[in-house]
PDB file of C-alpha atoms in Angstrom:
ATOM      1  CA  ALA A  28      -8.678 105.798 -20.004  1.00  0.00           C
ATOM      2  CA  GLU A  29      -5.925 107.910 -21.180  1.00  0.00           C
ATOM      3  CA  LEU A  30      -5.740 106.126 -24.432  1.00  0.00           C
ATOM      4  CA  ALA A  31      -9.604 106.251 -24.860  1.00  0.00           C
ATOM      5  CA  ALA A  32      -9.808 109.789 -24.294  1.00  0.00           C
ATOM      6  CA  ILE A  33      -7.163 110.310 -27.046  1.00  0.00           C
ATOM      7  CA  VAL A  34      -9.827 108.397 -29.433  1.00  0.00           C
ATOM      8  CA  ALA A  35     -12.505 109.983 -28.249  1.00  0.00           C
ATOM      9  CA  ASN A  36     -11.244 113.590 -28.772  1.00  0.00           C
ATOM     10  CA  SER A  37      -8.948 113.475 -31.897  1.00  0.00           C
ATOM     11  CA  SER A  38     -10.078 115.475 -34.622  1.00  0.00           C
ATOM     12  CA  ASP A  39      -8.381 112.067 -36.810  1.00  0.00           C
ATOM     13  CA  PHE A  40     -10.043 109.510 -38.391  1.00  0.00           C
ATOM     14  CA  ILE A  41      -9.111 106.425 -35.763  1.00  0.00           C
ATOM     15  CA  GLY A  42     -10.406 103.112 -36.635  1.00  0.00           C
ATOM     16  CA  ILE A  43      -9.858  99.628 -35.315  1.00  0.00           C
ATOM     17  CA  CYS A  44     -10.528  96.057 -37.693  1.00  0.00           C
ATOM     18  CA  ASP A  45     -10.192  92.641 -37.313  1.00  0.00           C
ATOM     19  CA  THR A  46      -8.230  90.158 -39.886  1.00  0.00           C
ATOM     20  CA  SER A  47     -11.256  90.080 -41.726  1.00  0.00           C
ATOM     21  CA  LEU A  48     -11.422  93.546 -42.620  1.00  0.00           C
ATOM     22  CA  ASN A  49     -14.554  94.008 -40.100  1.00  0.00           C
ATOM     23  CA  ALA A  50     -14.854  97.492 -38.809  1.00  0.00           C
ATOM     24  CA  LEU A  51     -14.779  97.710 -34.951  1.00  0.00           C
ATOM     25  CA  LEU A  52     -14.122 100.749 -33.884  1.00  0.00           C
ATOM     26  CA  VAL A  53     -14.257 104.221 -35.471  1.00  0.00           C
ATOM     27  CA  ASN A  54     -14.085 107.165 -33.672  1.00  0.00           C
ATOM     28  CA  GLU A  55     -16.440 110.013 -34.030  1.00  0.00           C
ATOM     29  CA  ALA A  56     -14.170 112.432 -36.041  1.00  0.00           C
ATOM     30  CA  GLY A  57     -13.840 109.468 -38.519  1.00  0.00           C
ATOM     31  CA  GLN A  58     -17.868 108.956 -38.117  1.00  0.00           C
ATOM     32  CA  ARG A  59     -18.420 112.437 -39.643  1.00  0.00           C
ATOM     33  CA  LEU A  60     -15.378 112.669 -41.957  1.00  0.00           C
ATOM     34  CA  VAL A  61     -16.878 109.696 -44.043  1.00  0.00           C
ATOM     35  CA  GLY A  62     -21.151 110.053 -43.066  1.00  0.00           C
ATOM     36  CA  LEU A  63     -21.542 107.281 -41.012  1.00  0.00           C
ATOM     37  CA  ASP A  64     -23.869 107.329 -38.044  1.00  0.00           C
ATOM     38  CA  GLY A  65     -22.599 105.365 -34.826  1.00  0.00           C
ATOM     39  CA  PRO A  66     -21.118 102.346 -33.952  1.00  0.00           C
ATOM     40  CA  GLU A  67     -23.448  99.914 -35.256  1.00  0.00           C
ATOM     41  CA  GLU A  68     -23.388 101.742 -38.623  1.00  0.00           C
ATOM     42  CA  VAL A  69     -19.513 101.546 -38.408  1.00  0.00           C
ATOM     43  CA  ARG A  70     -19.405  97.362 -37.396  1.00  0.00           C
ATOM     44  CA  ARG A  71     -22.107  96.873 -40.504  1.00  0.00           C
ATOM     45  CA  THR A  72     -19.255  98.564 -43.038  1.00  0.00           C
ATOM     46  CA  ARG A  73     -16.139  96.749 -44.418  1.00  0.00           C
ATOM     47  CA  VAL A  74     -13.168  98.431 -44.279  1.00  0.00           C
ATOM     48  CA  LEU A  75     -12.359  98.428 -48.061  1.00  0.00           C
ATOM     49  CA  ASP A  76     -16.216 100.346 -48.388  1.00  0.00           C
ATOM     50  CA  TYR A  77     -14.470 103.243 -46.503  1.00  0.00           C
ATOM     51  CA  PHE A  78     -12.017 103.759 -49.740  1.00  0.00           C
ATOM     52  CA  ASP A  79     -12.581 105.235 -53.524  1.00  0.00           C
ATOM     53  CA  PRO A  80     -13.302 102.449 -55.692  1.00  0.00           C
ATOM     54  CA  ALA A  81     -10.083 103.546 -58.101  1.00  0.00           C
ATOM     55  CA  ASP A  82      -7.835 102.814 -54.843  1.00  0.00           C
ATOM     56  CA  LEU A  83      -8.898  99.567 -54.227  1.00  0.00           C
ATOM     57  CA  PRO A  84      -6.758  97.622 -56.489  1.00  0.00           C
ATOM     58  CA  HIS A  85      -3.795  99.524 -54.954  1.00  0.00           C
ATOM     59  CA  ILE A  86      -4.710  98.576 -51.838  1.00  0.00           C
ATOM     60  CA  GLU A  87      -5.606  95.160 -52.560  1.00  0.00           C
ATOM     61  CA  ALA A  88      -2.033  94.870 -54.539  1.00  0.00           C
ATOM     62  CA  GLU A  89       0.441  96.832 -51.999  1.00  0.00           C
ATOM     63  CA  VAL A  90      -1.210  98.724 -49.231  1.00  0.00           C
ATOM     64  CA  PHE A  91      -2.881  95.434 -47.114  1.00  0.00           C
ATOM     65  CA  PRO A  92       0.169  92.806 -48.263  1.00  0.00           C
ATOM     66  CA  ALA A  93       2.410  95.569 -46.548  1.00  0.00           C
ATOM     67  CA  VAL A  94       0.629  95.558 -43.589  1.00  0.00           C
ATOM     68  CA  VAL A  95       0.618  91.897 -42.971  1.00  0.00           C
ATOM     69  CA  GLU A  96       4.088  91.397 -43.874  1.00  0.00           C
ATOM     70  CA  ARG A  97       5.909  94.148 -42.863  1.00  0.00           C
ATOM     71  CA  GLY A  98       3.617  95.747 -39.968  1.00  0.00           C
ATOM     72  CA  ARG A  99       2.400  98.709 -41.520  1.00  0.00           C
ATOM     73  CA  TRP A 100       2.066 100.903 -44.620  1.00  0.00           C
ATOM     74  CA  SER A 101       1.325 105.400 -45.050  1.00  0.00           C
ATOM     75  CA  GLY A 102       0.668 106.934 -48.014  1.00  0.00           C
ATOM     76  CA  GLU A 103      -2.162 108.984 -49.602  1.00  0.00           C
ATOM     77  CA  LEU A 104      -5.501 107.648 -50.494  1.00  0.00           C
ATOM     78  CA  THR A 105      -9.186 108.288 -50.809  1.00  0.00           C
ATOM     79  CA  PHE A 106     -12.033 107.518 -48.473  1.00  0.00           C
ATOM     80  CA  ARG A 107     -15.306 108.063 -49.973  1.00  0.00           C
ATOM     81  CA  HIS A 108     -18.477 109.860 -48.169  1.00  0.00           C
ATOM     82  CA  PHE A 109     -21.054 107.339 -47.654  1.00  0.00           C
ATOM     83  CA  ARG A 110     -23.833 109.925 -47.821  1.00  0.00           C
ATOM     84  CA  THR A 111     -22.924 112.111 -50.693  1.00  0.00           C
ATOM     85  CA  GLY A 112     -20.229 110.172 -52.571  1.00  0.00           C
ATOM     86  CA  GLU A 113     -17.474 113.067 -52.148  1.00  0.00           C
ATOM     87  CA  ARG A 114     -14.160 112.065 -52.440  1.00  0.00           C
ATOM     88  CA  ILE A 115     -11.560 112.470 -49.585  1.00  0.00           C
ATOM     89  CA  PRO A 116      -8.119 112.953 -49.904  1.00  0.00           C
ATOM     90  CA  VAL A 117      -6.508 111.196 -46.702  1.00  0.00           C
ATOM     91  CA  ILE A 118      -3.258 110.310 -45.695  1.00  0.00           C
ATOM     92  CA  TYR A 119      -3.723 106.782 -44.819  1.00  0.00           C
ATOM     93  CA  ASP A 120      -1.448 105.167 -41.673  1.00  0.00           C
ATOM     94  CA  VAL A 121      -2.446 101.513 -41.577  1.00  0.00           C
ATOM     95  CA  PHE A 122      -0.546  99.318 -38.926  1.00  0.00           C
ATOM     96  CA  ARG A 123      -0.942  95.599 -37.700  1.00  0.00           C
ATOM     97  CA  ILE A 124      -1.445  94.379 -34.082  1.00  0.00           C
ATOM     98  CA  ASP A 125      -0.130  91.356 -33.056  1.00  0.00           C
ATOM     99  CA  ASP A 126      -1.406  89.178 -30.190  1.00  0.00           C
ATOM    100  CA  PRO A 127       1.086  89.716 -27.198  1.00  0.00           C
ATOM    101  CA  THR A 128       0.565  85.985 -26.387  1.00  0.00           C
ATOM    102  CA  THR A 129       0.941  84.386 -29.773  1.00  0.00           C
ATOM    103  CA  GLY A 130       2.593  86.739 -32.192  1.00  0.00           C
ATOM    104  CA  GLN A 131      -0.273  86.395 -34.782  1.00  0.00           C
ATOM    105  CA  PRO A 132      -2.123  89.197 -36.309  1.00  0.00           C
ATOM    106  CA  PHE A 133      -5.061  89.742 -34.746  1.00  0.00           C
ATOM    107  CA  ARG A 134      -5.893  93.479 -35.597  1.00  0.00           C
ATOM    108  CA  TYR A 135      -5.368  96.327 -37.883  1.00  0.00           C
ATOM    109  CA  ALA A 136      -5.547 100.192 -36.840  1.00  0.00           C
ATOM    110  CA  THR A 137      -5.518 103.337 -38.708  1.00  0.00           C
ATOM    111  CA  VAL A 138      -4.831 107.274 -37.619  1.00  0.00           C
ATOM    112  CA  THR A 139      -6.180 108.922 -40.998  1.00  0.00           C
ATOM    113  CA  ARG A 140      -6.129 112.480 -41.788  1.00  0.00           C
ATOM    114  CA  ASP A 141      -8.123 114.313 -43.837  1.00  0.00           C
ATOM    115  CA  ILE A 142      -5.927 116.646 -46.077  1.00  0.00           C
ATOM    116  CA  SER A 143      -8.749 117.988 -48.334  1.00  0.00           C
ATOM    117  CA  GLU A 144      -7.396 121.697 -48.032  1.00  0.00           C
ATOM    118  CA  ARG A 145      -4.029 120.752 -47.992  1.00  0.00           C
ATOM    119  CA  LYS A 146      -5.071 119.417 -51.701  1.00  0.00           C
ATOM    120  CA  ARG A 147      -7.017 122.194 -52.526  1.00  0.00           C
ATOM    121  CA  ASN A 148      -4.030 124.596 -51.329  1.00  0.00           C
ATOM    122  CA  GLU A 149      -1.713 122.635 -53.224  1.00  0.00           C
ATOM    123  CA  GLU A 150      -4.309 123.230 -56.519  1.00  0.00           C
ATOM    124  CA  ALA A 151      -4.708 126.809 -56.157  1.00  0.00           C
ATOM    125  CA  LEU A 152      -0.763 127.215 -56.115  1.00  0.00           C
ATOM    126  CA  ALA A 153      -0.197 124.921 -59.065  1.00  0.00           C
ATOM    127  CA  GLU A 154      -3.247 127.601 -61.039  1.00  0.00           C
ATOM    128  CA  THR A 155      -1.206 130.305 -60.120  1.00  0.00           C
ATOM    129  CA  THR A 156       1.989 128.734 -60.934  1.00  0.00           C
ATOM    130  CA  ARG A 157       0.500 128.023 -64.344  1.00  0.00           C
ATOM    131  CA  ARG A 158      -0.932 131.635 -64.447  1.00  0.00           C
ATOM    132  CA  LEU A 159       2.223 132.905 -63.959  1.00  0.00           C
ATOM    133  CA  ASP A 160       4.086 130.833 -66.419  1.00  0.00           C
ATOM    134  CA  ALA A 161       1.893 132.352 -69.404  1.00  0.00           C
ATOM    135  CA  ILE A 162       2.271 135.876 -68.263  1.00  0.00           C
TER     136      ILE A 162
END
């Protein structure tokens, strides 16, 4: 019950998928972030569909192989909003969950943070620096 409350109340995207990359759960904050309407829509959406298409080669070549082999990966990626197409920069922390009886992977989970505001601030700072350098 306590873990369920943490997932439900987190402002971060929290999701779980099976090893075939079928989404099983995305909390409400995650659903809002990417524009999905409820658990049924989550279950109909494959994990790779959450990402900006430009990130897919990196995800397929590096991210998921690292999770399978080492059990986790963390870094910056880009989600996409399903309704608007907006690109959403995120810190994607994904990890493998192994079956306690067999030791075999049976789920993947993520805690993902929207870093849009941080990226806007970085861009504004870079622009200010360019202007100051020009002066």
